[in-house]
CSV table of N, CA and C in Angstrom, one decimal:
chain,number,residue,atom,x,y,z
A,28,PRO,N,6.2,-41.9,21.1
A,28,PRO,CA,5.3,-41.3,20.2
A,28,PRO,C,6.1,-40.2,19.4
A,29,ILE,N,5.7,-40.1,18.2
A,29,ILE,CA,6.4,-39.1,17.3
A,29,ILE,C,5.5,-37.8,17.4
A,30,ILE,N,6.2,-36.7,17.7
A,30,ILE,CA,5.6,-35.4,17.8
A,30,ILE,C,5.8,-34.6,16.5
A,31,MET,N,4.8,-34.3,15.8
A,31,MET,CA,4.9,-33.5,14.6
A,31,MET,C,4.8,-32.0,14.9
A,32,PRO,N,5.7,-31.3,14.3
A,32,PRO,CA,5.6,-29.8,14.6
A,32,PRO,C,4.3,-29.3,14.0
A,33,ARG,N,3.7,-28.4,14.7
A,33,ARG,CA,2.5,-27.7,14.2
A,33,ARG,C,2.8,-26.7,13.1
A,34,PRO,N,2.0,-26.7,12.0
A,34,PRO,CA,2.3,-25.7,11.0
A,34,PRO,C,2.1,-24.3,11.6
A,35,GLN,N,3.0,-23.4,11.2
A,35,GLN,CA,2.8,-22.1,11.7
A,35,GLN,C,1.7,-21.4,10.9
A,36,LYS,N,0.7,-21.0,11.6
A,36,LYS,CA,-0.4,-20.2,11.0
A,36,LYS,C,-0.1,-18.8,11.0
A,37,LYS,N,-0.4,-18.1,9.9
A,37,LYS,CA,-0.2,-16.6,9.9
A,37,LYS,C,-1.3,-16.0,10.8
A,38,ALA,N,-0.9,-15.1,11.7
A,38,ALA,CA,-1.8,-14.5,12.6
A,38,ALA,C,-2.9,-13.7,11.8
A,39,ASP,N,-4.1,-13.9,12.2
A,39,ASP,CA,-5.2,-13.2,11.5
A,39,ASP,C,-5.2,-11.7,11.8
A,40,PRO,N,-4.9,-10.9,10.9
A,40,PRO,CA,-4.7,-9.4,11.1
A,40,PRO,C,-6.0,-8.8,11.8
A,41,GLU,N,-7.2,-9.2,11.3
A,41,GLU,CA,-8.4,-8.7,11.9
A,41,GLU,C,-8.5,-9.1,13.3
A,42,ARG,N,-8.1,-10.3,13.7
A,42,ARG,CA,-8.2,-10.7,15.1
A,42,ARG,C,-7.1,-10.0,15.9
A,43,GLN,N,-6.0,-9.8,15.4
A,43,GLN,CA,-4.9,-9.0,16.1
A,43,GLN,C,-5.4,-7.6,16.3
A,44,LEU,N,-6.1,-7.0,15.4
A,44,LEU,CA,-6.6,-5.6,15.5
A,44,LEU,C,-7.6,-5.6,16.6
A,45,MET,N,-8.5,-6.6,16.6
A,45,MET,CA,-9.5,-6.7,17.7
A,45,MET,C,-8.9,-6.8,19.1
A,46,ILE,N,-7.9,-7.7,19.2
A,46,ILE,CA,-7.2,-7.9,20.5
A,46,ILE,C,-6.6,-6.6,21.0
A,47,LYS,N,-5.8,-5.9,20.1
A,47,LYS,CA,-5.1,-4.7,20.4
A,47,LYS,C,-6.1,-3.6,20.8
A,48,THR,N,-7.2,-3.5,20.0
A,48,THR,CA,-8.2,-2.5,20.3
A,48,THR,C,-8.9,-2.7,21.6
A,49,LYS,N,-9.3,-4.0,21.9
A,49,LYS,CA,-9.9,-4.3,23.2
A,49,LYS,C,-9.0,-4.0,24.4
A,50,ALA,N,-7.7,-4.3,24.2
A,50,ALA,CA,-6.7,-4.0,25.2
A,50,ALA,C,-6.6,-2.5,25.5
A,51,CYS,N,-6.6,-1.7,24.5
A,51,CYS,CA,-6.6,-0.3,24.6
A,51,CYS,C,-7.9,0.2,25.3
A,52,GLN,N,-9.0,-0.3,24.9
A,52,GLN,CA,-10.3,0.1,25.6
A,52,GLN,C,-10.2,-0.2,27.1
A,53,ARG,N,-9.7,-1.4,27.4
A,53,ARG,CA,-9.6,-1.8,28.8
A,53,ARG,C,-8.7,-0.9,29.6
A,54,LEU,N,-7.5,-0.6,29.0
A,54,LEU,CA,-6.5,0.2,29.7
A,54,LEU,C,-7.0,1.7,29.9
A,55,ILE,N,-7.8,2.2,28.9
A,55,ILE,CA,-8.3,3.5,29.0
A,55,ILE,C,-9.3,3.5,30.2
A,56,LYS,N,-10.2,2.5,30.3
A,56,LYS,CA,-11.1,2.5,31.4
A,56,LYS,C,-10.4,2.3,32.7
A,57,GLU,N,-9.4,1.5,32.8
A,57,GLU,CA,-8.6,1.3,34.0
A,57,GLU,C,-8.0,2.6,34.5
A,58,SER,N,-7.4,3.3,33.5
A,58,SER,CA,-6.7,4.5,33.9
A,58,SER,C,-7.7,5.5,34.4
A,59,ALA,N,-8.9,5.7,33.8
A,59,ALA,CA,-9.9,6.6,34.3
A,59,ALA,C,-10.4,6.2,35.6
A,60,TYR,N,-10.5,4.9,35.8
A,60,TYR,CA,-10.9,4.3,37.1
A,60,TYR,C,-10.0,4.8,38.2
A,61,TYR,N,-8.7,4.6,38.0
A,61,TYR,CA,-7.7,5.0,39.0
A,61,TYR,C,-7.7,6.5,39.4
A,62,VAL,N,-7.9,7.3,38.3
A,62,VAL,CA,-8.0,8.7,38.6
A,62,VAL,C,-9.2,9.0,39.4
A,63,LYS,N,-10.3,8.4,39.1
A,63,LYS,CA,-11.6,8.6,39.8
A,63,LYS,C,-11.4,8.1,41.3
A,64,GLU,N,-10.8,7.0,41.4
A,64,GLU,CA,-10.5,6.4,42.8
A,64,GLU,C,-9.7,7.4,43.6
A,65,VAL,N,-8.7,8.0,43.1
A,65,VAL,CA,-7.9,8.9,43.8
A,65,VAL,C,-8.7,10.1,44.3
A,66,GLU,N,-9.5,10.6,43.3
A,66,GLU,CA,-10.4,11.8,43.7
A,66,GLU,C,-11.3,11.4,44.8
A,67,GLU,N,-12.0,10.3,44.7
A,67,GLU,CA,-12.9,9.8,45.7
A,67,GLU,C,-12.2,9.6,47.1
A,68,ASN,N,-11.1,9.0,47.1
A,68,ASN,CA,-10.3,8.7,48.3
A,68,ASN,C,-9.8,10.0,48.9
A,69,GLU,N,-9.4,11.0,48.1
A,69,GLU,CA,-8.9,12.3,48.7
A,69,GLU,C,-10.1,13.0,49.3
A,70,SER,N,-11.3,12.9,48.7
A,70,SER,CA,-12.5,13.5,49.3
A,70,SER,C,-12.8,12.9,50.6
A,71,LYS,N,-12.7,11.5,50.7
A,71,LYS,CA,-13.0,10.8,51.9
A,71,LYS,C,-12.0,11.2,53.0
A,72,LEU,N,-10.7,11.4,52.6
A,72,LEU,CA,-9.7,11.7,53.6
A,72,LEU,C,-9.9,13.1,54.1
A,73,ARG,N,-10.3,14.1,53.2
A,73,ARG,CA,-10.6,15.4,53.7
A,73,ARG,C,-11.8,15.4,54.7
A,74,LYS,N,-12.8,14.6,54.4
A,74,LYS,CA,-13.9,14.5,55.3
A,74,LYS,C,-13.5,13.9,56.6
A,75,MET,N,-12.6,12.9,56.6
A,75,MET,CA,-12.2,12.3,57.9
A,75,MET,C,-11.4,13.3,58.7
A,76,LYS,N,-10.6,14.1,58.1
A,76,LYS,CA,-9.9,15.2,58.8
A,76,LYS,C,-10.8,16.2,59.4
A,77,GLU,N,-11.8,16.6,58.5
A,77,GLU,CA,-12.8,17.6,59.0
A,77,GLU,C,-13.6,17.1,60.2
A,78,ASP,N,-13.9,15.8,60.2
A,78,ASP,CA,-14.7,15.2,61.2
A,78,ASP,C,-13.9,14.8,62.4
A,79,ASN,N,-12.6,15.1,62.4
A,79,ASN,CA,-11.6,14.8,63.5
A,79,ASN,C,-11.7,13.3,63.8
A,80,LYS,N,-11.6,12.5,62.8
A,80,LYS,CA,-11.6,11.0,63.0
A,80,LYS,C,-10.3,10.6,63.7
A,81,ASP,N,-10.2,9.4,64.2
A,81,ASP,CA,-9.1,8.8,64.9
A,81,ASP,C,-7.8,9.0,64.0
A,82,PRO,N,-6.7,9.6,64.6
A,82,PRO,CA,-5.5,9.9,63.8
A,82,PRO,C,-4.9,8.6,63.2
A,83,TYR,N,-5.1,7.5,63.8
A,83,TYR,CA,-4.6,6.2,63.3
A,83,TYR,C,-5.3,5.9,62.0
A,84,ASP,N,-6.7,6.1,62.0
A,84,ASP,CA,-7.5,5.8,60.8
A,84,ASP,C,-7.1,6.7,59.7
A,85,ILE,N,-6.9,8.0,60.0
A,85,ILE,CA,-6.5,9.0,59.0
A,85,ILE,C,-5.2,8.6,58.4
A,86,LYS,N,-4.2,8.2,59.3
A,86,LYS,CA,-2.9,7.8,58.8
A,86,LYS,C,-3.0,6.6,57.8
A,87,LYS,N,-3.8,5.6,58.2
A,87,LYS,CA,-3.9,4.4,57.4
A,87,LYS,C,-4.6,4.8,56.1
A,88,PHE,N,-5.6,5.7,56.1
A,88,PHE,CA,-6.3,6.0,54.9
A,88,PHE,C,-5.4,6.9,54.0
A,89,GLU,N,-4.5,7.7,54.6
A,89,GLU,CA,-3.5,8.4,53.8
A,89,GLU,C,-2.7,7.4,53.0
A,90,GLU,N,-2.3,6.3,53.6
A,90,GLU,CA,-1.6,5.2,52.9
A,90,GLU,C,-2.4,4.7,51.7
A,91,VAL,N,-3.7,4.5,51.9
A,91,VAL,CA,-4.5,4.0,50.8
A,91,VAL,C,-4.5,5.0,49.7
A,92,VAL,N,-4.6,6.3,50.0
A,92,VAL,CA,-4.7,7.4,49.0
A,92,VAL,C,-3.3,7.4,48.3
A,93,ASP,N,-2.2,7.2,49.0
A,93,ASP,CA,-0.9,7.2,48.4
A,93,ASP,C,-0.8,6.0,47.4
A,94,GLU,N,-1.3,4.9,47.8
A,94,GLU,CA,-1.2,3.7,46.9
A,94,GLU,C,-2.0,3.9,45.7
A,95,SER,N,-3.2,4.6,45.8
A,95,SER,CA,-4.0,4.9,44.7
A,95,SER,C,-3.3,5.8,43.7
A,96,ARG,N,-2.7,6.8,44.3
A,96,ARG,CA,-1.9,7.8,43.5
A,96,ARG,C,-0.8,7.2,42.7
A,97,MET,N,-0.2,6.2,43.3
A,97,MET,CA,0.9,5.5,42.6
A,97,MET,C,0.4,4.7,41.4
A,98,MET,N,-0.8,4.3,41.4
A,98,MET,CA,-1.3,3.5,40.3
A,98,MET,C,-1.6,4.3,39.1
A,99,VAL,N,-1.9,5.6,39.3
A,99,VAL,CA,-2.3,6.5,38.1
A,99,VAL,C,-1.2,6.5,37.1
A,100,PRO,N,0.1,6.9,37.4
A,100,PRO,CA,1.1,7.0,36.4
A,100,PRO,C,1.4,5.7,35.7
A,101,ASP,N,1.3,4.6,36.5
A,101,ASP,CA,1.6,3.3,35.9
A,101,ASP,C,0.5,2.9,34.9
A,102,SER,N,-0.8,3.1,35.3
A,102,SER,CA,-1.9,2.8,34.4
A,102,SER,C,-1.8,3.7,33.1
A,103,GLN,N,-1.5,4.9,33.3
A,103,GLN,CA,-1.4,5.9,32.2
A,103,GLN,C,-0.3,5.5,31.2
A,104,THR,N,0.8,5.0,31.8
A,104,THR,CA,2.0,4.6,30.9
A,104,THR,C,1.6,3.3,30.1
A,105,ARG,N,0.9,2.4,30.8
A,105,ARG,CA,0.5,1.2,30.1
A,105,ARG,C,-0.5,1.5,29.0
A,106,MET,N,-1.4,2.4,29.3
A,106,MET,CA,-2.4,2.9,28.3
A,106,MET,C,-1.8,3.5,27.1
A,107,ARG,N,-0.8,4.4,27.4
A,107,ARG,CA,-0.1,5.1,26.3
A,107,ARG,C,0.7,4.1,25.4
A,108,ARG,N,1.3,3.2,26.1
A,108,ARG,CA,2.1,2.1,25.3
A,108,ARG,C,1.2,1.3,24.4
A,109,SER,N,0.0,1.0,25.0
A,109,SER,CA,-0.9,0.2,24.2
A,109,SER,C,-1.5,0.9,23.0
A,110,LEU,N,-1.8,2.2,23.2
A,110,LEU,CA,-2.3,3.1,22.1
A,110,LEU,C,-1.2,3.2,21.0
A,111,GLU,N,0.1,3.4,21.5
A,111,GLU,CA,1.2,3.5,20.5
A,111,GLU,C,1.3,2.2,19.7
A,112,GLU,N,1.2,1.1,20.4
A,112,GLU,CA,1.3,-0.2,19.7
A,112,GLU,C,0.2,-0.3,18.7
A,113,LEU,N,-1.0,0.1,19.1
A,113,LEU,CA,-2.2,0.0,18.2
A,113,LEU,C,-1.9,0.9,16.9
A,114,GLU,N,-1.4,2.1,17.2
A,114,GLU,CA,-1.1,3.0,16.1
A,114,GLU,C,-0.1,2.4,15.1
A,115,ARG,N,1.0,1.8,15.7
A,115,ARG,CA,2.0,1.2,14.9
A,115,ARG,C,1.4,0.1,14.0
A,116,TYR,N,0.5,-0.7,14.7
A,116,TYR,CA,-0.1,-1.8,14.0
A,116,TYR,C,-1.0,-1.3,12.8
A,117,LEU,N,-1.7,-0.3,13.0
A,117,LEU,CA,-2.5,0.3,11.9
A,117,LEU,C,-1.7,0.8,10.8
A,118,ARG,N,-0.4,1.1,11.1
A,118,ARG,CA,0.5,1.6,10.0
A,118,ARG,C,1.3,0.5,9.4
A,119,SER,N,1.2,-0.8,10.0
A,119,SER,CA,2.0,-1.9,9.6
A,119,SER,C,1.6,-2.4,8.2
A,120,GLU,N,2.5,-3.2,7.6
A,120,GLU,CA,2.3,-3.7,6.2
A,120,GLU,C,1.0,-4.5,6.1
A,121,GLU,N,0.8,-5.4,7.1
A,121,GLU,CA,-0.3,-6.3,7.0
A,121,GLU,C,-1.6,-5.6,7.0
A,122,VAL,N,-1.7,-4.4,7.7
A,122,VAL,CA,-2.9,-3.6,7.7
A,122,VAL,C,-3.0,-2.8,6.4
A,123,ARG,N,-1.9,-2.2,6.0
A,123,ARG,CA,-1.9,-1.4,4.8
A,123,ARG,C,-2.1,-2.2,3.5
A,124,GLU,N,-1.6,-3.5,3.5
A,124,GLU,CA,-1.7,-4.3,2.3
A,124,GLU,C,-3.2,-4.8,2.1
A,125,GLY,N,-4.1,-4.4,3.0
A,125,GLY,CA,-5.5,-4.8,2.8
A,125,GLY,C,-5.9,-6.0,3.5
A,126,ASP,N,-5.1,-6.5,4.4
A,126,ASP,CA,-5.5,-7.7,5.1
A,126,ASP,C,-6.5,-7.4,6.2
A,127,VAL,N,-6.8,-6.1,6.4
A,127,VAL,CA,-7.8,-5.7,7.4
A,127,VAL,C,-8.8,-4.9,6.7
A,128,ASP,N,-10.1,-5.1,7.0
A,128,ASP,CA,-11.2,-4.4,6.4
A,128,ASP,C,-11.3,-3.0,7.0
A,129,GLU,N,-10.9,-2.0,6.2
A,129,GLU,CA,-10.9,-0.6,6.8
A,129,GLU,C,-12.3,-0.1,7.1
A,130,GLY,N,-13.3,-0.7,6.5
A,130,GLY,CA,-14.7,-0.3,6.8
A,130,GLY,C,-15.2,-1.1,8.0
A,131,GLY,N,-14.4,-2.0,8.5
A,131,GLY,CA,-14.9,-2.9,9.6
A,131,GLY,C,-15.0,-2.3,11.0
A,132,GLU,N,-15.7,-3.0,11.8
A,132,GLU,CA,-15.9,-2.6,13.2
A,132,GLU,C,-14.6,-2.3,14.0
A,133,TRP,N,-13.7,-3.1,13.9
A,133,TRP,CA,-12.5,-3.0,14.8
A,133,TRP,C,-11.5,-1.9,14.2
A,134,TYR,N,-11.5,-1.7,12.9
A,134,TYR,CA,-10.7,-0.7,12.3
A,134,TYR,C,-11.3,0.7,12.7
A,135,GLY,N,-12.6,0.8,12.7
A,135,GLY,CA,-13.3,2.0,13.1
A,135,GLY,C,-13.1,2.3,14.5
A,136,ALA,N,-13.2,1.3,15.4
A,136,ALA,CA,-13.0,1.4,16.8
A,136,ALA,C,-11.6,1.9,17.1
A,137,ALA,N,-10.6,1.3,16.5
A,137,ALA,CA,-9.2,1.6,16.7
A,137,ALA,C,-8.9,3.0,16.3
A,138,ARG,N,-9.4,3.5,15.1
A,138,ARG,CA,-9.3,4.9,14.7
A,138,ARG,C,-9.9,5.8,15.7
A,139,ALA,N,-11.1,5.5,16.2
A,139,ALA,CA,-11.8,6.4,17.2
A,139,ALA,C,-10.9,6.5,18.4
A,140,LEU,N,-10.4,5.4,18.9
A,140,LEU,CA,-9.5,5.5,20.1
A,140,LEU,C,-8.3,6.4,19.9
A,141,LEU,N,-7.7,6.3,18.8
A,141,LEU,CA,-6.5,7.0,18.5
A,141,LEU,C,-6.8,8.5,18.3
A,142,GLU,N,-8.0,8.8,17.9
A,142,GLU,CA,-8.4,10.2,17.7
A,142,GLU,C,-8.8,10.9,19.0
A,143,GLU,N,-9.0,10.2,20.1
A,143,GLU,CA,-9.4,10.8,21.3
A,143,GLU,C,-8.3,11.5,22.0
């Protein structure tokens, strides 16, 4: 069989903006979730220590808290990178040349995320 190469379609800028904006929204939520998880786990750990729970259980839960703490910087770094990429995209030629509706839902959502 003869395989014909697919014609390269130009990426739809509006769709790219939507994808990048949704990725930022998801990473912002994820980062906030990890921070909240650390706070909740630290609170549980304090309570376990106050209630003189089994030292083994305390030690294991300290490991859980440490793992949660390690996720915070990673998620914040990914969130920052995603926001930087979104900002670069909004300044790119395809957006500036009018291929994206500046009054549109995703442009507004992207701007709002970058202003936070």
